[in-house]
Structures are given as C-alpha cells and as structure tokens.
PDB file of C-alpha atoms in Angstrom:
ATOM      1  CA  UNK A  21      14.012  -8.206  -0.411  1.00 80.00           C
ATOM      2  CA  UNK A  22      11.540  -5.611   1.409  1.00 87.00           C
ATOM      3  CA  UNK A  23      11.353  -1.946   1.262  1.00 90.00           C
ATOM      4  CA  UNK A  24       9.985  -0.490   4.611  1.00 93.00           C
ATOM      5  CA  UNK A  25       7.255   2.731   3.107  1.00 94.00           C
ATOM      6  CA  UNK A  26       4.959   4.681   4.112  1.00 95.00           C
ATOM      7  CA  UNK A  27       1.084   3.561   2.620  1.00 94.00           C
ATOM      8  CA  UNK A  28      -1.889   5.636   2.699  1.00 94.00           C
ATOM      9  CA  UNK A  29      -5.130   3.725   1.415  1.00 92.00           C
ATOM     10  CA  UNK A  30      -7.565   6.630   0.145  1.00 92.00           C
ATOM     11  CA  UNK A  31     -11.021   4.856  -0.426  1.00 91.00           C
ATOM     12  CA  UNK A  32     -11.682   6.408  -3.388  1.00 87.00           C
ATOM     13  CA  UNK A  33      -9.956   6.363  -7.075  1.00 86.00           C
ATOM     14  CA  UNK A  34      -7.448   9.019  -7.625  1.00 85.00           C
ATOM     15  CA  UNK A  35      -7.885   9.853 -11.020  1.00 83.00           C
ATOM     16  CA  UNK A  36      -5.753  13.372 -10.777  1.00 82.00           C
ATOM     17  CA  UNK A  37      -2.117  11.887 -10.090  1.00 85.00           C
ATOM     18  CA  UNK A  38      -0.672  15.821 -10.928  1.00 87.00           C
ATOM     19  CA  UNK A  39      -2.778  17.325  -8.587  1.00 88.00           C
ATOM     20  CA  UNK A  40      -1.577  14.595  -5.984  1.00 89.00           C
ATOM     21  CA  UNK A  41       1.885  15.090  -6.773  1.00 90.00           C
ATOM     22  CA  UNK A  42       1.539  19.008  -6.997  1.00 90.00           C
ATOM     23  CA  UNK A  43      -0.084  18.516  -3.500  1.00 91.00           C
ATOM     24  CA  UNK A  44       3.154  16.353  -2.421  1.00 92.00           C
ATOM     25  CA  UNK A  45       5.781  18.785  -3.498  1.00 92.00           C
ATOM     26  CA  UNK A  46       4.049  21.382  -1.639  1.00 92.00           C
ATOM     27  CA  UNK A  47       4.204  19.208   1.611  1.00 92.00           C
ATOM     28  CA  UNK A  48       8.342  18.595   1.135  1.00 93.00           C
ATOM     29  CA  UNK A  49       7.701  14.384   0.157  1.00 92.00           C
ATOM     30  CA  UNK A  50      10.547  13.642  -2.574  1.00 90.00           C
ATOM     31  CA  UNK A  51       8.888  10.292  -3.917  1.00 90.00           C
ATOM     32  CA  UNK A  52       5.757   8.964  -4.033  1.00 91.00           C
ATOM     33  CA  UNK A  53       3.817   6.090  -6.039  1.00 91.00           C
ATOM     34  CA  UNK A  54       0.149   5.640  -7.111  1.00 89.00           C
ATOM     35  CA  UNK A  55      -1.121   2.490  -7.532  1.00 89.00           C
ATOM     36  CA  UNK A  56      -4.573   1.191  -7.524  1.00 87.00           C
ATOM     37  CA  UNK A  57      -6.117  -0.397  -4.207  1.00 82.00           C
ATOM     38  CA  UNK A  58      -6.639  -3.652  -3.396  1.00 79.00           C
ATOM     39  CA  UNK A  59     -10.421  -3.012  -3.464  1.00 82.00           C
ATOM     40  CA  UNK A  60     -12.075  -1.969  -6.486  1.00 86.00           C
ATOM     41  CA  UNK A  61     -12.518   1.947  -6.635  1.00 86.00           C
ATOM     42  CA  UNK A  62      -9.647   2.582  -4.229  1.00 89.00           C
ATOM     43  CA  UNK A  63      -6.054   4.163  -4.244  1.00 91.00           C
ATOM     44  CA  UNK A  64      -3.169   3.223  -2.719  1.00 92.00           C
ATOM     45  CA  UNK A  65      -0.024   6.037  -1.898  1.00 94.00           C
ATOM     46  CA  UNK A  66       3.061   4.178  -1.081  1.00 93.00           C
ATOM     47  CA  UNK A  67       6.057   6.356  -0.097  1.00 94.00           C
ATOM     48  CA  UNK A  68       9.328   7.057   1.640  1.00 94.00           C
ATOM     49  CA  UNK A  69       8.466   6.106   5.488  1.00 94.00           C
ATOM     50  CA  UNK A  70       9.771   9.377   6.972  1.00 95.00           C
ATOM     51  CA  UNK A  71       7.851  11.237   4.894  1.00 94.00           C
ATOM     52  CA  UNK A  72       4.262   9.086   5.345  1.00 95.00           C
ATOM     53  CA  UNK A  73       3.018  11.845   7.323  1.00 94.00           C
ATOM     54  CA  UNK A  74       3.947  14.893   5.221  1.00 94.00           C
ATOM     55  CA  UNK A  75       2.205  12.540   2.420  1.00 94.00           C
ATOM     56  CA  UNK A  76      -0.864  12.064   4.504  1.00 94.00           C
ATOM     57  CA  UNK A  77      -0.929  15.772   4.827  1.00 93.00           C
ATOM     58  CA  UNK A  78      -1.075  16.408   0.891  1.00 92.00           C
ATOM     59  CA  UNK A  79      -3.578  14.024   0.465  1.00 92.00           C
ATOM     60  CA  UNK A  80      -5.609  15.785   2.852  1.00 93.00           C
ATOM     61  CA  UNK A  81      -5.127  19.313   1.586  1.00 92.00           C
ATOM     62  CA  UNK A  82      -6.666  18.213  -2.071  1.00 91.00           C
ATOM     63  CA  UNK A  83      -9.772  17.060  -0.424  1.00 91.00           C
ATOM     64  CA  UNK A  84      -9.283  12.964  -0.215  1.00 89.00           C
ATOM     65  CA  UNK A  85      -8.699  12.434   3.572  1.00 88.00           C
ATOM     66  CA  UNK A  86     -11.605  11.584   4.521  1.00 92.00           C
ATOM     67  CA  UNK A  87     -11.400   7.528   5.141  1.00 92.00           C
ATOM     68  CA  UNK A  88      -7.722   7.695   4.341  1.00 93.00           C
ATOM     69  CA  UNK A  89      -5.623   5.310   6.422  1.00 93.00           C
ATOM     70  CA  UNK A  90      -1.856   5.825   7.095  1.00 95.00           C
ATOM     71  CA  UNK A  91       0.349   3.060   8.184  1.00 94.00           C
ATOM     72  CA  UNK A  92       3.855   1.780   7.428  1.00 93.00           C
ATOM     73  CA  UNK A  93       4.757  -1.429   5.431  1.00 91.00           C
ATOM     74  CA  UNK A  94       7.342  -3.479   3.857  1.00 89.00           C
ATOM     75  CA  UNK A  95       7.195  -4.029   0.016  1.00 88.00           C
ATOM     76  CA  UNK A  96       8.333  -6.261  -1.959  1.00 87.00           C
ATOM     77  CA  UNK A  97      11.408  -5.846  -3.981  1.00 89.00           C
ATOM     78  CA  UNK A  98      11.276  -8.898  -6.246  1.00 89.00           C
ATOM     79  CA  UNK A  99       7.191  -9.811  -6.294  1.00 88.00           C
ATOM     80  CA  UNK A 100       6.903 -13.777  -7.881  1.00 91.00           C
ATOM     81  CA  UNK A 101       3.997 -14.794  -9.674  1.00 92.00           C
ATOM     82  CA  UNK A 102       3.097 -18.223  -9.014  1.00 92.00           C
ATOM     83  CA  UNK A 103       0.307 -20.573 -10.254  1.00 94.00           C
ATOM     84  CA  UNK A 104      -3.328 -20.621  -8.962  1.00 94.00           C
ATOM     85  CA  UNK A 105      -2.898 -23.737  -7.400  1.00 95.00           C
ATOM     86  CA  UNK A 106      -0.028 -22.347  -5.457  1.00 94.00           C
ATOM     87  CA  UNK A 107      -1.784 -18.808  -4.701  1.00 93.00           C
ATOM     88  CA  UNK A 108      -4.630 -20.376  -3.412  1.00 95.00           C
ATOM     89  CA  UNK A 109      -2.548 -22.597  -0.823  1.00 95.00           C
ATOM     90  CA  UNK A 110      -0.526 -19.487   0.458  1.00 95.00           C
ATOM     91  CA  UNK A 111      -3.426 -17.607   0.791  1.00 93.00           C
ATOM     92  CA  UNK A 112      -4.820 -20.209   3.250  1.00 96.00           C
ATOM     93  CA  UNK A 113      -1.917 -20.134   5.179  1.00 96.00           C
ATOM     94  CA  UNK A 114      -2.055 -16.449   5.179  1.00 94.00           C
ATOM     95  CA  UNK A 115      -5.554 -16.473   6.174  1.00 94.00           C
ATOM     96  CA  UNK A 116      -4.845 -18.656   9.096  1.00 96.00           C
ATOM     97  CA  UNK A 117      -1.791 -16.905  10.166  1.00 96.00           C
ATOM     98  CA  UNK A 118      -3.893 -13.871  10.220  1.00 93.00           C
ATOM     99  CA  UNK A 119      -6.836 -14.985  12.497  1.00 95.00           C
ATOM    100  CA  UNK A 120      -3.920 -15.671  15.403  1.00 95.00           C
ATOM    101  CA  UNK A 121      -4.443 -13.094  18.011  1.00 94.00           C
ATOM    102  CA  UNK A 122      -0.710 -12.335  17.875  1.00 94.00           C
ATOM    103  CA  UNK A 123      -0.693 -11.340  14.327  1.00 92.00           C
ATOM    104  CA  UNK A 124      -1.153  -7.824  13.292  1.00 87.00           C
ATOM    105  CA  UNK A 125      -0.283  -8.449   9.463  1.00 84.00           C
ATOM    106  CA  UNK A 126       1.205 -10.863   7.304  1.00 86.00           C
ATOM    107  CA  UNK A 127       3.574  -9.453   4.334  1.00 84.00           C
ATOM    108  CA  UNK A 128       3.999 -12.010   1.163  1.00 87.00           C
ATOM    109  CA  UNK A 129       5.704 -11.475  -2.131  1.00 88.00           C
ATOM    110  CA  UNK A 130       3.358 -12.654  -4.708  1.00 89.00           C
ATOM    111  CA  UNK A 131       2.270 -10.405  -7.392  1.00 82.00           C
ATOM    112  CA  UNK A 132      -0.861 -12.035  -8.302  1.00 73.00           C
TER     113      UNK A 132
END
C-alpha cells in the first residue's frame, strides 16, 4: 500500500526540472519525481530510498540546498479522495496523533 521513498523538501519552487534531472544523473540517481510542495512556493523531490543522499547532493549542486530537508517517508501507492467531511474528520484525528509525544509523523493515503 505504501512505497518507502527518499524525500527532499526544497523551500523554493523548482522551475528547471531538466536541470535537476541532469544533476541527478550526474550523481548516479536513477529515478526521481518532482512535485509541488505542501506549502505554496515549495517543491518536493521523491527518489528511491537508497539514492536519497545522492539526490540531496544533486539538489545542492544546482544551488537549491539552502534550507532543503532530507528524510525518508512512506508514499501511498493508492491515494484515495474523500469528501470534505471525511477529510476534515481524518485530519482532526491526524492532528491529535501528531500532538502525542511518542509520534514522529503520521502517514495517510488521502489525496485531497
């Protein structure tokens, strides 16, 4: 249901995907996916978990490393869209779980 991926959060919008791809290839990264970040004006790069450090070096090599964060995460293979009421209810539960001291992160498969 989930894929274990490397995640690099870039605090700026990446408009040059081709430049990022060339840098990734130069750092022996076989696969990457560039998506818009959760916050406006940010970007996220997903890659194979074993290539996360190399992809982070690629991001730094094109001048996007300042403020960037590298982590490993689970990405849903089958995202589900739910109605607004269900979304709000689920987010309330997720927020409550994230406030617990023992919880580092909460993954979900809602696409909206």
